[in-house]
């Protein structure tokens, strides 16, 4: 009986000591967490001061998505022997210079995607990857500051595809006007004097013209989240059918050491491209496709995959 009592007392004492140790460790952990938070706050404050200095600011983030598969004698599907794949890459980069009297903002967007569906039982089909999504845009904006919010500016923007039909079509906008920066990281460009040069082999569908150029760009990084939205439109003074617009949105969430999840989607309206596609795909259609008898179909794409921030 005496041994039993001593054993119970020892167990209670051990439990009390263990509980006390746990509470002490939790208290110590809380203090260290507060210290880490305070240190991170000071680091963020210093980074804010660094970012506030005028000078070059550069950065980039991108997304990679891939899906590969292969089937052999899988008879429950329509094509039992096939290999297929989908690979997509998107990169958003910028290099901005900010001085007291002027600024120079440069950005680039690349989105490429390849798809493969190889039917092993059909010797006539394509075996390799075929380019599908193909977006390439570079923009350069120079502005002379009138005050902290407004500037007289000049813009050059070039858009094309690079996998299959480089510069066919290609669009080069050159213009002057004003730039408004209502908040940090947001730029609104309004250029009523702009010329849209269009480079293409098909003169029936494409035509250059003068018009107005409007660009709205917002790029922001909040902790682990990277975000960029860019809306660009050209409104032709000659004919509304020669106008076009593109809206691209990119998101990135960093999970570990600059690696995370990324998502990008884009929308575009361009009646010249719609007409060129109708003439190329259905050359025998009657009546012959023209701006008057075709719809301006909405173009779109999206990509979801791994993200890496630089």
PDB file of C-alpha atoms in Angstrom:
ATOM      1  CA  UNK A   1       0.000   0.000   0.000  1.00  0.00           C
ATOM      2  CA  UNK A   2       2.829   2.335   0.872  1.00  0.00           C
ATOM      3  CA  UNK A   3       4.474   1.698  -2.495  1.00  0.00           C
ATOM      4  CA  UNK A   4       1.216   2.410  -4.311  1.00  0.00           C
ATOM      5  CA  UNK A   5       0.812   5.759  -2.544  1.00  0.00           C
ATOM      6  CA  UNK A   6       4.404   6.715  -3.335  1.00  0.00           C
ATOM      7  CA  UNK A   7       3.884   5.777  -7.014  1.00  0.00           C
ATOM      8  CA  UNK A   8       0.729   7.903  -7.277  1.00  0.00           C
ATOM      9  CA  UNK A   9       2.465  10.875  -5.672  1.00  0.00           C
ATOM     10  CA  UNK A  10       5.387  10.506  -8.104  1.00  0.00           C
ATOM     11  CA  UNK A  11       3.064  10.381 -11.101  1.00  0.00           C
ATOM     12  CA  UNK A  12       1.199  13.497  -9.949  1.00  0.00           C
ATOM     13  CA  UNK A  13       4.461  15.317  -9.387  1.00  0.00           C
ATOM     14  CA  UNK A  14       5.708  14.315 -12.868  1.00  0.00           C
ATOM     15  CA  UNK A  15       2.437  15.417 -14.475  1.00  0.00           C
ATOM     16  CA  UNK A  16       2.571  18.753 -12.688  1.00  0.00           C
ATOM     17  CA  UNK A  17       6.162  19.240 -13.707  1.00  0.00           C
ATOM     18  CA  UNK A  18       5.398  18.289 -17.312  1.00  0.00           C
ATOM     19  CA  UNK A  19       2.410  20.661 -17.453  1.00  0.00           C
ATOM     20  CA  UNK A  20       4.523  23.419 -15.988  1.00  0.00           C
ATOM     21  CA  UNK A  21       7.210  22.749 -18.567  1.00  0.00           C
ATOM     22  CA  UNK A  22       4.636  22.936 -21.400  1.00  0.00           C
ATOM     23  CA  UNK A  23       3.294  26.237 -20.101  1.00  0.00           C
ATOM     24  CA  UNK A  24       6.786  27.640 -19.776  1.00  0.00           C
ATOM     25  CA  UNK A  25       7.658  26.577 -23.324  1.00  0.00           C
ATOM     26  CA  UNK A  26       4.455  28.140 -24.686  1.00  0.00           C
ATOM     27  CA  UNK A  27       5.198  31.378 -22.853  1.00  0.00           C
ATOM     28  CA  UNK A  28       8.739  31.436 -24.213  1.00  0.00           C
ATOM     29  CA  UNK A  29       7.426  30.692 -27.700  1.00  0.00           C
ATOM     30  CA  UNK A  30       4.960  33.611 -27.486  1.00  0.00           C
ATOM     31  CA  UNK A  31       7.778  35.989 -26.547  1.00  0.00           C
ATOM     32  CA  UNK A  32       9.891  34.832 -29.486  1.00  0.00           C
ATOM     33  CA  UNK A  33       6.930  35.163 -31.872  1.00  0.00           C
ATOM     34  CA  UNK A  34       6.452  38.751 -30.721  1.00  0.00           C
ATOM     35  CA  UNK A  35      10.167  39.356 -31.276  1.00  0.00           C
ATOM     36  CA  UNK A  36       9.984  37.906 -34.799  1.00  0.00           C
ATOM     37  CA  UNK A  37       6.947  40.069 -35.570  1.00  0.00           C
ATOM     38  CA  UNK A  38       8.754  43.174 -34.311  1.00  0.00           C
ATOM     39  CA  UNK A  39      11.854  42.355 -36.371  1.00  0.00           C
ATOM     40  CA  UNK A  40       9.734  41.750 -39.488  1.00  0.00           C
ATOM     41  CA  UNK A  41       8.005  45.076 -38.904  1.00  0.00           C
ATOM     42  CA  UNK A  42      11.349  46.860 -38.837  1.00  0.00           C
ATOM     43  CA  UNK A  43      12.485  45.018 -41.974  1.00  0.00           C
ATOM     44  CA  UNK A  44       9.267  45.997 -43.788  1.00  0.00           C
ATOM     45  CA  UNK A  45       9.700  49.612 -42.710  1.00  0.00           C
ATOM     46  CA  UNK A  46      13.251  49.666 -44.077  1.00  0.00           C
ATOM     47  CA  UNK A  47      12.070  48.079 -47.328  1.00  0.00           C
ATOM     48  CA  UNK A  48       9.410  50.770 -47.627  1.00  0.00           C
ATOM     49  CA  UNK A  49      12.093  53.459 -47.283  1.00  0.00           C
ATOM     50  CA  UNK A  50      14.217  51.709 -49.918  1.00  0.00           C
ATOM     51  CA  UNK A  51      11.253  51.493 -52.313  1.00  0.00           C
ATOM     52  CA  UNK A  52      10.514  55.195 -51.778  1.00  0.00           C
ATOM     53  CA  UNK A  53      13.905  56.244 -53.152  1.00  0.00           C
ATOM     54  CA  UNK A  54      13.816  57.260 -56.833  1.00  0.00           C
ATOM     55  CA  UNK A  55      15.676  54.941 -59.176  1.00  0.00           C
ATOM     56  CA  UNK A  56      15.298  51.705 -61.095  1.00  0.00           C
ATOM     57  CA  UNK A  57      12.804  49.174 -59.773  1.00  0.00           C
ATOM     58  CA  UNK A  58      12.723  45.753 -61.437  1.00  0.00           C
ATOM     59  CA  UNK A  59      10.809  42.557 -60.869  1.00  0.00           C
ATOM     60  CA  UNK A  60       9.135  39.580 -62.489  1.00  0.00           C
ATOM     61  CA  UNK A  61       6.878  36.647 -61.715  1.00  0.00           C
ATOM     62  CA  UNK A  62       5.616  33.815 -63.863  1.00  0.00           C
ATOM     63  CA  UNK A  63       3.515  30.665 -63.997  1.00  0.00           C
ATOM     64  CA  UNK A  64       4.286  27.219 -65.389  1.00  0.00           C
ATOM     65  CA  UNK A  65       1.515  24.688 -66.016  1.00  0.00           C
ATOM     66  CA  UNK A  66       1.926  21.169 -67.393  1.00  0.00           C
ATOM     67  CA  UNK A  67      -0.238  18.084 -67.892  1.00  0.00           C
ATOM     68  CA  UNK A  68       1.192  14.965 -69.574  1.00  0.00           C
ATOM     69  CA  UNK A  69      -0.492  11.568 -70.073  1.00  0.00           C
ATOM     70  CA  UNK A  70      -0.104   8.341 -72.054  1.00  0.00           C
ATOM     71  CA  UNK A  71      -2.546   5.453 -72.614  1.00  0.00           C
ATOM     72  CA  UNK A  72      -1.897   1.977 -74.045  1.00  0.00           C
ATOM     73  CA  UNK A  73      -4.818  -0.309 -74.937  1.00  0.00           C
ATOM     74  CA  UNK A  74      -7.179   1.681 -72.718  1.00  0.00           C
ATOM     75  CA  UNK A  75     -10.287   0.494 -74.531  1.00  0.00           C
ATOM     76  CA  UNK A  76     -12.854   2.244 -72.334  1.00  0.00           C
ATOM     77  CA  UNK A  77     -12.056   5.511 -74.132  1.00  0.00           C
ATOM     78  CA  UNK A  78     -12.469   6.430 -77.778  1.00  0.00           C
ATOM     79  CA  UNK A  79      -8.732   6.608 -78.508  1.00  0.00           C
ATOM     80  CA  UNK A  80      -7.178   3.640 -76.608  1.00  0.00           C
ATOM     81  CA  UNK A  81      -3.560   4.321 -77.649  1.00  0.00           C
ATOM     82  CA  UNK A  82      -2.517   7.935 -77.295  1.00  0.00           C
ATOM     83  CA  UNK A  83      -0.154  10.353 -75.660  1.00  0.00           C
ATOM     84  CA  UNK A  84      -1.251  13.880 -74.845  1.00  0.00           C
ATOM     85  CA  UNK A  85       0.097  16.913 -73.108  1.00  0.00           C
ATOM     86  CA  UNK A  86      -0.454  20.538 -72.312  1.00  0.00           C
ATOM     87  CA  UNK A  87       2.409  22.877 -71.359  1.00  0.00           C
ATOM     88  CA  UNK A  88       2.013  26.579 -70.617  1.00  0.00           C
ATOM     89  CA  UNK A  89       4.425  29.313 -69.530  1.00  0.00           C
ATOM     90  CA  UNK A  90       3.676  32.914 -68.643  1.00  0.00           C
ATOM     91  CA  UNK A  91       6.101  35.648 -67.508  1.00  0.00           C
ATOM     92  CA  UNK A  92       5.373  39.211 -66.357  1.00  0.00           C
ATOM     93  CA  UNK A  93       8.311  41.567 -65.910  1.00  0.00           C
ATOM     94  CA  UNK A  94       8.918  45.268 -65.378  1.00  0.00           C
ATOM     95  CA  UNK A  95      11.758  47.791 -65.156  1.00  0.00           C
ATOM     96  CA  UNK A  96      10.752  51.253 -63.963  1.00  0.00           C
ATOM     97  CA  UNK A  97      12.826  54.397 -63.456  1.00  0.00           C
ATOM     98  CA  UNK A  98      11.425  57.205 -61.301  1.00  0.00           C
ATOM     99  CA  UNK A  99      13.118  60.602 -61.022  1.00  0.00           C
ATOM    100  CA  UNK A 100      12.027  63.934 -59.627  1.00  0.00           C
ATOM    101  CA  UNK A 101      11.078  65.396 -63.035  1.00  0.00           C
ATOM    102  CA  UNK A 102      10.378  62.345 -65.183  1.00  0.00           C
ATOM    103  CA  UNK A 103       9.662  58.613 -65.194  1.00  0.00           C
ATOM    104  CA  UNK A 104      10.294  55.737 -67.597  1.00  0.00           C
ATOM    105  CA  UNK A 105       8.176  52.607 -67.172  1.00  0.00           C
ATOM    106  CA  UNK A 106       8.838  49.397 -69.136  1.00  0.00           C
ATOM    107  CA  UNK A 107       6.947  46.116 -68.967  1.00  0.00           C
ATOM    108  CA  UNK A 108       6.657  42.841 -70.833  1.00  0.00           C
ATOM    109  CA  UNK A 109       4.130  40.002 -70.929  1.00  0.00           C
ATOM    110  CA  UNK A 110       4.776  36.581 -72.461  1.00  0.00           C
ATOM    111  CA  UNK A 111       2.249  33.734 -72.453  1.00  0.00           C
ATOM    112  CA  UNK A 112       2.970  30.593 -74.472  1.00  0.00           C
ATOM    113  CA  UNK A 113       1.105  27.297 -74.506  1.00  0.00           C
ATOM    114  CA  UNK A 114       1.557  24.055 -76.422  1.00  0.00           C
ATOM    115  CA  UNK A 115      -0.874  21.139 -76.789  1.00  0.00           C
ATOM    116  CA  UNK A 116      -0.305  17.609 -78.076  1.00  0.00           C
ATOM    117  CA  UNK A 117      -2.820  14.823 -78.815  1.00  0.00           C
ATOM    118  CA  UNK A 118      -1.096  11.930 -80.599  1.00  0.00           C
ATOM    119  CA  UNK A 119      -3.304   9.028 -81.662  1.00  0.00           C
ATOM    120  CA  UNK A 120      -0.882   6.112 -82.030  1.00  0.00           C
ATOM    121  CA  UNK A 121      -3.366   4.267 -84.277  1.00  0.00           C
ATOM    122  CA  UNK A 122      -3.613   7.172 -86.729  1.00  0.00           C
ATOM    123  CA  UNK A 123      -0.377   7.640 -88.725  1.00  0.00           C
ATOM    124  CA  UNK A 124      -1.678  10.870 -90.303  1.00  0.00           C
ATOM    125  CA  UNK A 125      -2.114  12.959 -87.147  1.00  0.00           C
ATOM    126  CA  UNK A 126       0.446  15.278 -85.599  1.00  0.00           C
ATOM    127  CA  UNK A 127       2.917  13.689 -83.186  1.00  0.00           C
ATOM    128  CA  UNK A 128       4.460  16.811 -81.714  1.00  0.00           C
ATOM    129  CA  UNK A 129       3.234  19.787 -79.718  1.00  0.00           C
ATOM    130  CA  UNK A 130       1.243  22.537 -81.412  1.00  0.00           C
ATOM    131  CA  UNK A 131       1.283  26.132 -80.227  1.00  0.00           C
ATOM    132  CA  UNK A 132      -2.107  27.389 -79.047  1.00  0.00           C
ATOM    133  CA  UNK A 133      -1.908  30.372 -76.703  1.00  0.00           C
ATOM    134  CA  UNK A 134       0.629  32.891 -77.989  1.00  0.00           C
ATOM    135  CA  UNK A 135       0.846  36.351 -76.395  1.00  0.00           C
ATOM    136  CA  UNK A 136       3.824  38.716 -76.520  1.00  0.00           C
ATOM    137  CA  UNK A 137       3.576  42.363 -75.448  1.00  0.00           C
ATOM    138  CA  UNK A 138       6.210  44.960 -74.598  1.00  0.00           C
ATOM    139  CA  UNK A 139       5.416  48.492 -73.474  1.00  0.00           C
ATOM    140  CA  UNK A 140       7.574  51.560 -72.869  1.00  0.00           C
ATOM    141  CA  UNK A 141       6.140  54.739 -71.352  1.00  0.00           C
ATOM    142  CA  UNK A 142       8.083  57.979 -70.799  1.00  0.00           C
ATOM    143  CA  UNK A 143       6.582  60.889 -68.916  1.00  0.00           C
ATOM    144  CA  UNK A 144       7.641  64.431 -67.944  1.00  0.00           C
ATOM    145  CA  UNK A 145       6.018  65.276 -64.619  1.00  0.00           C
ATOM    146  CA  UNK A 146       3.818  68.349 -64.324  1.00  0.00           C
ATOM    147  CA  UNK A 147       3.107  67.451 -60.687  1.00  0.00           C
ATOM    148  CA  UNK A 148       2.935  64.315 -58.539  1.00  0.00           C
ATOM    149  CA  UNK A 149      -0.178  63.007 -60.342  1.00  0.00           C
ATOM    150  CA  UNK A 150      -0.007  64.175 -63.978  1.00  0.00           C
ATOM    151  CA  UNK A 151       2.630  64.022 -66.698  1.00  0.00           C
ATOM    152  CA  UNK A 152       2.998  64.682 -70.420  1.00  0.00           C
ATOM    153  CA  UNK A 153       3.879  61.313 -71.880  1.00  0.00           C
ATOM    154  CA  UNK A 154       4.870  59.287 -74.927  1.00  0.00           C
ATOM    155  CA  UNK A 155       4.055  55.584 -75.318  1.00  0.00           C
ATOM    156  CA  UNK A 156       5.289  52.763 -77.504  1.00  0.00           C
ATOM    157  CA  UNK A 157       3.551  49.380 -77.366  1.00  0.00           C
ATOM    158  CA  UNK A 158       4.223  46.322 -79.534  1.00  0.00           C
ATOM    159  CA  UNK A 159       2.017  43.204 -79.577  1.00  0.00           C
ATOM    160  CA  UNK A 160       2.344  40.035 -81.628  1.00  0.00           C
ATOM    161  CA  UNK A 161       2.696  36.248 -81.433  1.00  0.00           C
ATOM    162  CA  UNK A 162       6.079  34.506 -81.509  1.00  0.00           C
ATOM    163  CA  UNK A 163       5.497  30.732 -81.843  1.00  0.00           C
ATOM    164  CA  UNK A 164       3.974  30.485 -85.312  1.00  0.00           C
ATOM    165  CA  UNK A 165       3.149  33.848 -86.871  1.00  0.00           C
ATOM    166  CA  UNK A 166       5.655  36.386 -85.628  1.00  0.00           C
ATOM    167  CA  UNK A 167       4.618  39.891 -86.690  1.00  0.00           C
ATOM    168  CA  UNK A 168       1.706  38.499 -88.764  1.00  0.00           C
ATOM    169  CA  UNK A 169      -0.183  40.256 -87.400  1.00  0.00           C
ATOM    170  CA  UNK A 170       1.910  42.633 -85.344  1.00  0.00           C
ATOM    171  CA  UNK A 171       0.657  45.860 -83.768  1.00  0.00           C
ATOM    172  CA  UNK A 172       2.805  48.888 -82.968  1.00  0.00           C
ATOM    173  CA  UNK A 173       1.215  51.838 -81.178  1.00  0.00           C
ATOM    174  CA  UNK A 174       3.096  55.145 -81.015  1.00  0.00           C
ATOM    175  CA  UNK A 175       1.470  58.155 -79.456  1.00  0.00           C
ATOM    176  CA  UNK A 176       1.593  61.135 -77.117  1.00  0.00           C
ATOM    177  CA  UNK A 177      -0.774  62.525 -74.532  1.00  0.00           C
ATOM    178  CA  UNK A 178      -1.067  62.486 -70.746  1.00  0.00           C
ATOM    179  CA  UNK A 179      -0.476  60.011 -67.936  1.00  0.00           C
ATOM    180  CA  UNK A 180      -2.315  60.013 -64.613  1.00  0.00           C
ATOM    181  CA  UNK A 181      -1.014  58.204 -61.510  1.00  0.00           C
ATOM    182  CA  UNK A 182      -3.917  58.450 -59.031  1.00  0.00           C
ATOM    183  CA  UNK A 183      -2.372  56.011 -56.520  1.00  0.00           C
ATOM    184  CA  UNK A 184       0.903  54.184 -56.069  1.00  0.00           C
ATOM    185  CA  UNK A 185       1.452  51.297 -58.522  1.00  0.00           C
ATOM    186  CA  UNK A 186      -1.420  52.424 -60.808  1.00  0.00           C
ATOM    187  CA  UNK A 187      -0.884  54.133 -64.165  1.00  0.00           C
ATOM    188  CA  UNK A 188      -3.586  55.492 -66.490  1.00  0.00           C
ATOM    189  CA  UNK A 189      -2.446  56.526 -69.980  1.00  0.00           C
ATOM    190  CA  UNK A 190      -4.686  58.614 -72.260  1.00  0.00           C
ATOM    191  CA  UNK A 191      -3.133  59.449 -75.635  1.00  0.00           C
ATOM    192  CA  UNK A 192      -5.522  61.095 -78.126  1.00  0.00           C
ATOM    193  CA  UNK A 193      -2.689  61.394 -80.685  1.00  0.00           C
ATOM    194  CA  UNK A 194      -1.770  57.804 -81.534  1.00  0.00           C
ATOM    195  CA  UNK A 195      -1.091  55.798 -84.666  1.00  0.00           C
ATOM    196  CA  UNK A 196      -1.706  52.064 -84.766  1.00  0.00           C
ATOM    197  CA  UNK A 197       0.668  50.393 -87.235  1.00  0.00           C
ATOM    198  CA  UNK A 198      -0.543  46.934 -88.272  1.00  0.00           C
ATOM    199  CA  UNK A 199       1.887  44.485 -89.930  1.00  0.00           C
ATOM    200  CA  UNK A 200       0.271  41.548 -91.753  1.00  0.00           C
ATOM    201  CA  UNK A 201       0.367  39.642 -95.026  1.00  0.00           C
ATOM    202  CA  UNK A 202      -3.437  39.785 -95.356  1.00  0.00           C
ATOM    203  CA  UNK A 203      -4.250  43.317 -96.516  1.00  0.00           C
ATOM    204  CA  UNK A 204      -7.949  42.436 -96.794  1.00  0.00           C
ATOM    205  CA  UNK A 205      -8.426  42.108 -93.037  1.00  0.00           C
ATOM    206  CA  UNK A 206      -5.787  44.414 -91.568  1.00  0.00           C
ATOM    207  CA  UNK A 207      -5.314  48.170 -91.880  1.00  0.00           C
ATOM    208  CA  UNK A 208      -3.347  50.788 -89.980  1.00  0.00           C
ATOM    209  CA  UNK A 209      -5.083  53.914 -88.707  1.00  0.00           C
ATOM    210  CA  UNK A 210      -4.926  56.884 -86.347  1.00  0.00           C
ATOM    211  CA  UNK A 211      -6.869  56.924 -83.105  1.00  0.00           C
ATOM    212  CA  UNK A 212      -6.772  57.177 -79.331  1.00  0.00           C
ATOM    213  CA  UNK A 213      -4.757  54.883 -77.049  1.00  0.00           C
ATOM    214  CA  UNK A 214      -5.843  54.148 -73.473  1.00  0.00           C
ATOM    215  CA  UNK A 215      -3.876  51.950 -71.060  1.00  0.00           C
ATOM    216  CA  UNK A 216      -4.655  51.155 -67.421  1.00  0.00           C
ATOM    217  CA  UNK A 217      -2.004  49.183 -65.504  1.00  0.00           C
ATOM    218  CA  UNK A 218      -1.895  48.173 -61.857  1.00  0.00           C
ATOM    219  CA  UNK A 219       0.915  46.057 -60.399  1.00  0.00           C
ATOM    220  CA  UNK A 220       1.057  45.253 -56.707  1.00  0.00           C
ATOM    221  CA  UNK A 221       2.761  42.888 -54.287  1.00  0.00           C
ATOM    222  CA  UNK A 222       1.285  42.414 -50.827  1.00  0.00           C
ATOM    223  CA  UNK A 223       3.346  39.967 -48.841  1.00  0.00           C
ATOM    224  CA  UNK A 224       3.034  36.579 -50.513  1.00  0.00           C
ATOM    225  CA  UNK A 225       0.538  37.818 -53.127  1.00  0.00           C
ATOM    226  CA  UNK A 226       1.572  39.259 -56.513  1.00  0.00           C
ATOM    227  CA  UNK A 227      -1.067  40.849 -58.726  1.00  0.00           C
ATOM    228  CA  UNK A 228      -1.030  42.570 -62.095  1.00  0.00           C
ATOM    229  CA  UNK A 229      -3.851  43.766 -64.320  1.00  0.00           C
ATOM    230  CA  UNK A 230      -3.326  45.501 -67.657  1.00  0.00           C
ATOM    231  CA  UNK A 231      -6.046  46.880 -69.934  1.00  0.00           C
ATOM    232  CA  UNK A 232      -5.004  48.286 -73.303  1.00  0.00           C
ATOM    233  CA  UNK A 233      -7.303  49.588 -76.018  1.00  0.00           C
ATOM    234  CA  UNK A 234      -6.955  51.401 -79.337  1.00  0.00           C
ATOM    235  CA  UNK A 235     -10.000  53.284 -80.627  1.00  0.00           C
ATOM    236  CA  UNK A 236      -9.672  54.087 -84.322  1.00  0.00           C
ATOM    237  CA  UNK A 237     -10.846  57.466 -85.610  1.00  0.00           C
ATOM    238  CA  UNK A 238     -11.302  55.972 -89.100  1.00  0.00           C
ATOM    239  CA  UNK A 239     -13.558  52.979 -88.420  1.00  0.00           C
ATOM    240  CA  UNK A 240     -14.732  51.157 -85.307  1.00  0.00           C
ATOM    241  CA  UNK A 241     -13.905  47.828 -86.979  1.00  0.00           C
ATOM    242  CA  UNK A 242     -10.218  48.781 -86.752  1.00  0.00           C
ATOM    243  CA  UNK A 243     -10.367  49.216 -82.964  1.00  0.00           C
ATOM    244  CA  UNK A 244      -9.142  46.565 -80.527  1.00  0.00           C
ATOM    245  CA  UNK A 245      -8.684  45.901 -76.814  1.00  0.00           C
ATOM    246  CA  UNK A 246      -6.810  43.430 -74.590  1.00  0.00           C
ATOM    247  CA  UNK A 247      -7.202  42.791 -70.845  1.00  0.00           C
ATOM    248  CA  UNK A 248      -4.719  40.500 -69.036  1.00  0.00           C
ATOM    249  CA  UNK A 249      -4.805  39.620 -65.327  1.00  0.00           C
ATOM    250  CA  UNK A 250      -2.104  37.718 -63.424  1.00  0.00           C
ATOM    251  CA  UNK A 251      -2.088  36.425 -59.848  1.00  0.00           C
ATOM    252  CA  UNK A 252       0.670  34.721 -57.890  1.00  0.00           C
ATOM    253  CA  UNK A 253       0.711  33.360 -54.341  1.00  0.00           C
ATOM    254  CA  UNK A 254       4.077  32.388 -52.850  1.00  0.00           C
ATOM    255  CA  UNK A 255       4.044  29.296 -50.655  1.00  0.00           C
ATOM    256  CA  UNK A 256       7.731  28.533 -50.106  1.00  0.00           C
ATOM    257  CA  UNK A 257      10.969  30.214 -51.211  1.00  0.00           C
ATOM    258  CA  UNK A 258       9.443  32.211 -54.107  1.00  0.00           C
ATOM    259  CA  UNK A 259       7.508  29.143 -55.317  1.00  0.00           C
ATOM    260  CA  UNK A 260       3.732  29.158 -55.218  1.00  0.00           C
ATOM    261  CA  UNK A 261       0.546  28.968 -57.246  1.00  0.00           C
ATOM    262  CA  UNK A 262      -0.158  31.209 -60.245  1.00  0.00           C
ATOM    263  CA  UNK A 263      -3.207  32.003 -62.336  1.00  0.00           C
ATOM    264  CA  UNK A 264      -3.533  34.164 -65.431  1.00  0.00           C
ATOM    265  CA  UNK A 265      -6.452  34.890 -67.720  1.00  0.00           C
ATOM    266  CA  UNK A 266      -6.796  37.182 -70.696  1.00  0.00           C
ATOM    267  CA  UNK A 267      -9.600  38.623 -72.815  1.00  0.00           C
ATOM    268  CA  UNK A 268      -9.371  40.288 -76.202  1.00  0.00           C
ATOM    269  CA  UNK A 269     -11.644  41.885 -78.772  1.00  0.00           C
ATOM    270  CA  UNK A 270     -10.217  42.410 -82.271  1.00  0.00           C
ATOM    271  CA  UNK A 271     -12.498  42.323 -85.313  1.00  0.00           C
ATOM    272  CA  UNK A 272      -9.568  42.438 -87.745  1.00  0.00           C
ATOM    273  CA  UNK A 273      -8.255  39.157 -86.326  1.00  0.00           C
ATOM    274  CA  UNK A 274     -11.760  37.663 -86.424  1.00  0.00           C
ATOM    275  CA  UNK A 275     -12.095  38.528 -90.120  1.00  0.00           C
ATOM    276  CA  UNK A 276      -8.613  37.212 -90.966  1.00  0.00           C
ATOM    277  CA  UNK A 277      -9.434  33.917 -89.228  1.00  0.00           C
ATOM    278  CA  UNK A 278     -12.752  33.600 -91.079  1.00  0.00           C
ATOM    279  CA  UNK A 279     -11.027  34.182 -94.431  1.00  0.00           C
ATOM    280  CA  UNK A 280      -8.292  31.645 -93.643  1.00  0.00           C
ATOM    281  CA  UNK A 281     -10.428  28.890 -92.117  1.00  0.00           C
ATOM    282  CA  UNK A 282     -13.416  29.119 -94.435  1.00  0.00           C
ATOM    283  CA  UNK A 283     -12.171  30.494 -97.764  1.00  0.00           C
ATOM    284  CA  UNK A 284     -15.010  28.832 -99.696  1.00  0.00           C
ATOM    285  CA  UNK A 285     -17.796  30.228 -97.536  1.00  0.00           C
ATOM    286  CA  UNK A 286     -20.455  32.288 -99.307  1.00  0.00           C
ATOM    287  CA  UNK A 287     -20.960  35.141 -98.972  1.00  0.00           C
ATOM    288  CA  UNK A 288     -17.301  36.078 -98.490  1.00  0.00           C
ATOM    289  CA  UNK A 289     -16.665  37.141 -94.873  1.00  0.00           C
ATOM    290  CA  UNK A 290     -16.461  40.915 -94.374  1.00  0.00           C
ATOM    291  CA  UNK A 291     -16.587  43.256 -91.398  1.00  0.00           C
ATOM    292  CA  UNK A 292     -20.330  43.678 -92.037  1.00  0.00           C
ATOM    293  CA  UNK A 293     -21.366  40.005 -91.908  1.00  0.00           C
ATOM    294  CA  UNK A 294     -19.181  38.558 -89.076  1.00  0.00           C
ATOM    295  CA  UNK A 295     -19.459  38.776 -85.315  1.00  0.00           C
ATOM    296  CA  UNK A 296     -16.577  40.089 -83.242  1.00  0.00           C
ATOM    297  CA  UNK A 297     -16.079  36.952 -81.139  1.00  0.00           C
ATOM    298  CA  UNK A 298     -14.597  37.379 -77.670  1.00  0.00           C
ATOM    299  CA  UNK A 299     -11.118  35.830 -77.426  1.00  0.00           C
ATOM    300  CA  UNK A 300      -9.975  34.364 -74.098  1.00  0.00           C
ATOM    301  CA  UNK A 301      -7.396  32.130 -72.414  1.00  0.00           C
ATOM    302  CA  UNK A 302      -6.353  31.080 -68.916  1.00  0.00           C
ATOM    303  CA  UNK A 303      -3.423  29.266 -67.305  1.00  0.00           C
ATOM    304  CA  UNK A 304      -3.186  27.722 -63.831  1.00  0.00           C
ATOM    305  CA  UNK A 305       0.019  26.206 -62.463  1.00  0.00           C
ATOM    306  CA  UNK A 306       3.151  26.699 -60.387  1.00  0.00           C
ATOM    307  CA  UNK A 307       4.331  30.267 -59.871  1.00  0.00           C
ATOM    308  CA  UNK A 308       7.824  31.659 -59.311  1.00  0.00           C
ATOM    309  CA  UNK A 309       8.581  35.229 -58.216  1.00  0.00           C
ATOM    310  CA  UNK A 310      11.895  36.992 -58.863  1.00  0.00           C
TER     311      UNK A 310
END
